[in-house]
PDB file of C-alpha atoms in Angstrom:
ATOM      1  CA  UNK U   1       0.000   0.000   0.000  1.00 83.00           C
ATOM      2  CA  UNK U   2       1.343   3.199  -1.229  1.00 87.00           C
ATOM      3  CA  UNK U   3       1.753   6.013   1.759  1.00 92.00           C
ATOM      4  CA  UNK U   4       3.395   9.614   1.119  1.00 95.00           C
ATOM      5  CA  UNK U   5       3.059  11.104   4.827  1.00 94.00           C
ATOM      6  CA  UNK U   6       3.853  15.217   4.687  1.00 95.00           C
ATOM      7  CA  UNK U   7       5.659  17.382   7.666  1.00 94.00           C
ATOM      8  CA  UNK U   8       6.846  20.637   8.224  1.00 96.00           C
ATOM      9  CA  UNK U   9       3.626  23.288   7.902  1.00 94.00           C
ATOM     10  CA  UNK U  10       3.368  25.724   9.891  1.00 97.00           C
ATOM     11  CA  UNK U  11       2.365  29.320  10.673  1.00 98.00           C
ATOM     12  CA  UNK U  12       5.225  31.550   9.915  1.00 98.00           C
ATOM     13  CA  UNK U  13       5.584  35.516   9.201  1.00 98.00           C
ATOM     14  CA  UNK U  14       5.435  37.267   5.964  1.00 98.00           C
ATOM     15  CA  UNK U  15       9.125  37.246   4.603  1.00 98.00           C
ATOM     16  CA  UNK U  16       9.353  33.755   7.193  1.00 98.00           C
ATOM     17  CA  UNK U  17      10.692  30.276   5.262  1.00 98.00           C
ATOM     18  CA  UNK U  18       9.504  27.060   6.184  1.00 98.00           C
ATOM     19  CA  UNK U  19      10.392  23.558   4.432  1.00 98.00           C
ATOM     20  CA  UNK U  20       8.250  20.527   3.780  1.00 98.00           C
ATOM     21  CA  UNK U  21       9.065  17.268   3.249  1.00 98.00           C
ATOM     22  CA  UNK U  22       7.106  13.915   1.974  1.00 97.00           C
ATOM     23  CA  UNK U  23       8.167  10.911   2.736  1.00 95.00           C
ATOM     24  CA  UNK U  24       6.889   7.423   0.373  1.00 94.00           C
ATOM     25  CA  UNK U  25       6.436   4.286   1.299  1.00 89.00           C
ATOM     26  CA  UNK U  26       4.939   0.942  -0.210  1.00 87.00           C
ATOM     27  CA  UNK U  27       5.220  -0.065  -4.063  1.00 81.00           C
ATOM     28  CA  UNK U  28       5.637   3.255  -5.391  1.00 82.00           C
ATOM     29  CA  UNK U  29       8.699   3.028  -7.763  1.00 84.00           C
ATOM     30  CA  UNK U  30       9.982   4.308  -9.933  1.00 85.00           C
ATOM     31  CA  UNK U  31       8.954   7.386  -8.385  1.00 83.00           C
ATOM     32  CA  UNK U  32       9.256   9.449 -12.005  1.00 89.00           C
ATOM     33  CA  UNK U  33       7.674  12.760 -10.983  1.00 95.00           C
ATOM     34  CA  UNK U  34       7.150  13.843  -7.350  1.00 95.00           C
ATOM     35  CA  UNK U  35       5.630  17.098  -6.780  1.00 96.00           C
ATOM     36  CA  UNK U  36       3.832  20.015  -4.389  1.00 98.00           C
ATOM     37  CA  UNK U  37       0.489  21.108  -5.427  1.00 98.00           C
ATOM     38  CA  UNK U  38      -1.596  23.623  -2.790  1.00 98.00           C
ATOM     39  CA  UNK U  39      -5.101  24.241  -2.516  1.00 98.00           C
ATOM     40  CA  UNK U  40      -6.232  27.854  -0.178  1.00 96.00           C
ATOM     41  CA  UNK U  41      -9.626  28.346   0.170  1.00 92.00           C
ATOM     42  CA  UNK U  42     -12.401  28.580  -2.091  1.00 94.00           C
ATOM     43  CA  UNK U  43      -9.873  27.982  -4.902  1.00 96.00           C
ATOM     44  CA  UNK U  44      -8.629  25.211  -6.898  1.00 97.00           C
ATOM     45  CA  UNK U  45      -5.620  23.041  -6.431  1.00 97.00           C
ATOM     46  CA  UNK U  46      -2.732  24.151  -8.423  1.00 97.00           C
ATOM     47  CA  UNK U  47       0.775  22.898  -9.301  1.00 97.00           C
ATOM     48  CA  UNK U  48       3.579  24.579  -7.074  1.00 98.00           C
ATOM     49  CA  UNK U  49       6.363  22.907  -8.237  1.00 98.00           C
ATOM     50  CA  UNK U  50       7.697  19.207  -9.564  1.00 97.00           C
ATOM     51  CA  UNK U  51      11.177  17.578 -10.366  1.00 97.00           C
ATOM     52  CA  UNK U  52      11.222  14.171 -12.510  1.00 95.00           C
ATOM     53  CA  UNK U  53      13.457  11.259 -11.248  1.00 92.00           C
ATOM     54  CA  UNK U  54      15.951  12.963 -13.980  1.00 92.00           C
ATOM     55  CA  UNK U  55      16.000  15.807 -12.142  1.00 93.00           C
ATOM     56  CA  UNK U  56      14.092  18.507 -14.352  1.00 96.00           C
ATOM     57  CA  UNK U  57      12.008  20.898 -12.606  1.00 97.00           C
ATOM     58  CA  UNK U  58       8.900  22.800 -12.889  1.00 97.00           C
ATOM     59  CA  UNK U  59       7.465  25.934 -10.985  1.00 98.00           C
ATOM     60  CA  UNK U  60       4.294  27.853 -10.712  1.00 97.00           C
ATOM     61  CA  UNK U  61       5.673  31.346 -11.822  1.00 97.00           C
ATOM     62  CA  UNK U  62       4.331  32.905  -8.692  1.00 97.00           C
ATOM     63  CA  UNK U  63       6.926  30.892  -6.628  1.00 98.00           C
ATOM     64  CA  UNK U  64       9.908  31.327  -8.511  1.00 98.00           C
ATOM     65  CA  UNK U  65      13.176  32.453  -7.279  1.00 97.00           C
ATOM     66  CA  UNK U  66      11.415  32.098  -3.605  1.00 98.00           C
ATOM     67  CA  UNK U  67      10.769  28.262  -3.857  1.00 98.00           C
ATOM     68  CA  UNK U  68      13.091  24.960  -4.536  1.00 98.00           C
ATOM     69  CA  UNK U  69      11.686  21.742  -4.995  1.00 98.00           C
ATOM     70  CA  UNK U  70      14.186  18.851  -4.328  1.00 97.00           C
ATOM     71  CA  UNK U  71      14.193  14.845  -4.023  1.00 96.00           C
ATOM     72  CA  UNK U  72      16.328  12.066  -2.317  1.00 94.00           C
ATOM     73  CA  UNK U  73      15.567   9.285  -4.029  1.00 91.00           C
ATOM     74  CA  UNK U  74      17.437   7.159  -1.819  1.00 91.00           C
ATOM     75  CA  UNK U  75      15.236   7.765   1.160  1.00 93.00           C
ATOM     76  CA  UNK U  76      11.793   8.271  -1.631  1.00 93.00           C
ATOM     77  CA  UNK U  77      11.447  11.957  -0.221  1.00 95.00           C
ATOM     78  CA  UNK U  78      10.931  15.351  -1.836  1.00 97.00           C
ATOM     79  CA  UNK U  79      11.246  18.483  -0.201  1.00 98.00           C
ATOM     80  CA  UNK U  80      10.233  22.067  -0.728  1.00 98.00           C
ATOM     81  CA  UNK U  81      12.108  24.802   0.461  1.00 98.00           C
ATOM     82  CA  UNK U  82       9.801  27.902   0.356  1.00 98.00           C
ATOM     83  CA  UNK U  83      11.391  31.553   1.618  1.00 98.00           C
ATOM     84  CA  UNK U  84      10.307  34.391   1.084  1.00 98.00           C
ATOM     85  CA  UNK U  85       6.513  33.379   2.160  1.00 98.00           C
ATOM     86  CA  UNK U  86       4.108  36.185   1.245  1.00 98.00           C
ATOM     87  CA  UNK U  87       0.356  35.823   2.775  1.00 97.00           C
ATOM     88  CA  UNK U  88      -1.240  34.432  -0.688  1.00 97.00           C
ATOM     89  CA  UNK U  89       1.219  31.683  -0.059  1.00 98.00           C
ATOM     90  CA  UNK U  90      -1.604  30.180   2.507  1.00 98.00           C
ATOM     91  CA  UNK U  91      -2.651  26.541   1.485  1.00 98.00           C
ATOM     92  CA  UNK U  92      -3.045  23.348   2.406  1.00 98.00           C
ATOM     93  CA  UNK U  93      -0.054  21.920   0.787  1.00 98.00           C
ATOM     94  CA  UNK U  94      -0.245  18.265  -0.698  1.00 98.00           C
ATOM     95  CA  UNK U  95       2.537  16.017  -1.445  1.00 97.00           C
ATOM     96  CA  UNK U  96       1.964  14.254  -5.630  1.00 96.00           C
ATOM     97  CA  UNK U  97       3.852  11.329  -7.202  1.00 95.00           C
ATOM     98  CA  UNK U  98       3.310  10.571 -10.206  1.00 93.00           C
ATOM     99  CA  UNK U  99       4.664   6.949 -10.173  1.00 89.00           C
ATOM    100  CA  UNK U 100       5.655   6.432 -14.010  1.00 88.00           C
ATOM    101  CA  UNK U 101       4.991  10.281 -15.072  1.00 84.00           C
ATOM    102  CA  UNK U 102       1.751   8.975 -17.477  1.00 86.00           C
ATOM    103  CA  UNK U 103      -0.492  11.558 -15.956  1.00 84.00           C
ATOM    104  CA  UNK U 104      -2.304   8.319 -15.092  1.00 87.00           C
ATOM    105  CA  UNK U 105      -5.317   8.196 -12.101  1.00 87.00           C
ATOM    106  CA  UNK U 106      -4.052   4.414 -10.891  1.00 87.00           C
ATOM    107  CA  UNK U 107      -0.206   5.845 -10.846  1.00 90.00           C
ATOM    108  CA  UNK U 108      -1.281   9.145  -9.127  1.00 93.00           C
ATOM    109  CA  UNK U 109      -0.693   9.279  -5.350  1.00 94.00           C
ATOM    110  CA  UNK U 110      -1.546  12.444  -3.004  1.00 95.00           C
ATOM    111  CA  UNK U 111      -0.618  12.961   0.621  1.00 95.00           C
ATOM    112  CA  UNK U 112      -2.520  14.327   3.441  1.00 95.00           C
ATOM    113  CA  UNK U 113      -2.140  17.527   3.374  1.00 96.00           C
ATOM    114  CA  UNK U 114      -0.465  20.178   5.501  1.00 97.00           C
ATOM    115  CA  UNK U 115      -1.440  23.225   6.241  1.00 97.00           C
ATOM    116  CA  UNK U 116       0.871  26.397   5.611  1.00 98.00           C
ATOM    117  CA  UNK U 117       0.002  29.849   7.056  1.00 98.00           C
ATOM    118  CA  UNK U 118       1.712  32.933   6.552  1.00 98.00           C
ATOM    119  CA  UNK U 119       0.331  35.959   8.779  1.00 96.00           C
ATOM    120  CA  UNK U 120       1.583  38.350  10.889  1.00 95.00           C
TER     121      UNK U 120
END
């Protein structure tokens, strides 16, 4: 059974940084896209960021320059290092992989969620 369990949100000051990380578990290889997508309310989910098992990456042009999105594949983990947090940065933040990068619904995996806050 495939698990991808999130940490690291928070509430943190404009200008603040905070970093997540997702951690995957079960038969979830080869891993080929992992990603960030964030959902605040009364809006839609969106793509924050993504990096292939290759190492290419992809960011929401709102979050770049003040976010970087990086994996350990050893230890099936990607991270993302967000500075710079303005208040519109306020989601619930939710860990993708993508398993074989098909854009398939039975290789598509989503974490739990974890809530980022940025307020003064």
């Amino acid at each position: 059974q495939v698990q991808l369990v999130e940490s690291g949100g928070g509430l943190v000051q404009p200008g603040g940084s905070l970093r997540l990380s997702c951690a995957a578990s079960g038969a979830i290889l080869p891993m080929y896209v992992m990603g960030w997508y964030r959902q605040a309310p009364g809006k839609q989910r969106e793509l924050v960021a993504t990096i292939t098992s290759g190492g290419f990456m992809r960011y929401q042009d709102s979050v770049k320059g003040r976010f970087t999105i990086s994996r350990d594949n050893a230890k099936y983990t990607v991270y993302l290092q967000m500075n710079s947090l303005k208040p519109e940065d306020t989601a619930v933040y939710y860990c993708n992989v993508d398993r074989r990068g098909y854009g398939l619904a039975s290789d598509n995996y989503w974490g739990q969620g974890t809530q980022v806050t940025v307020s003064s």
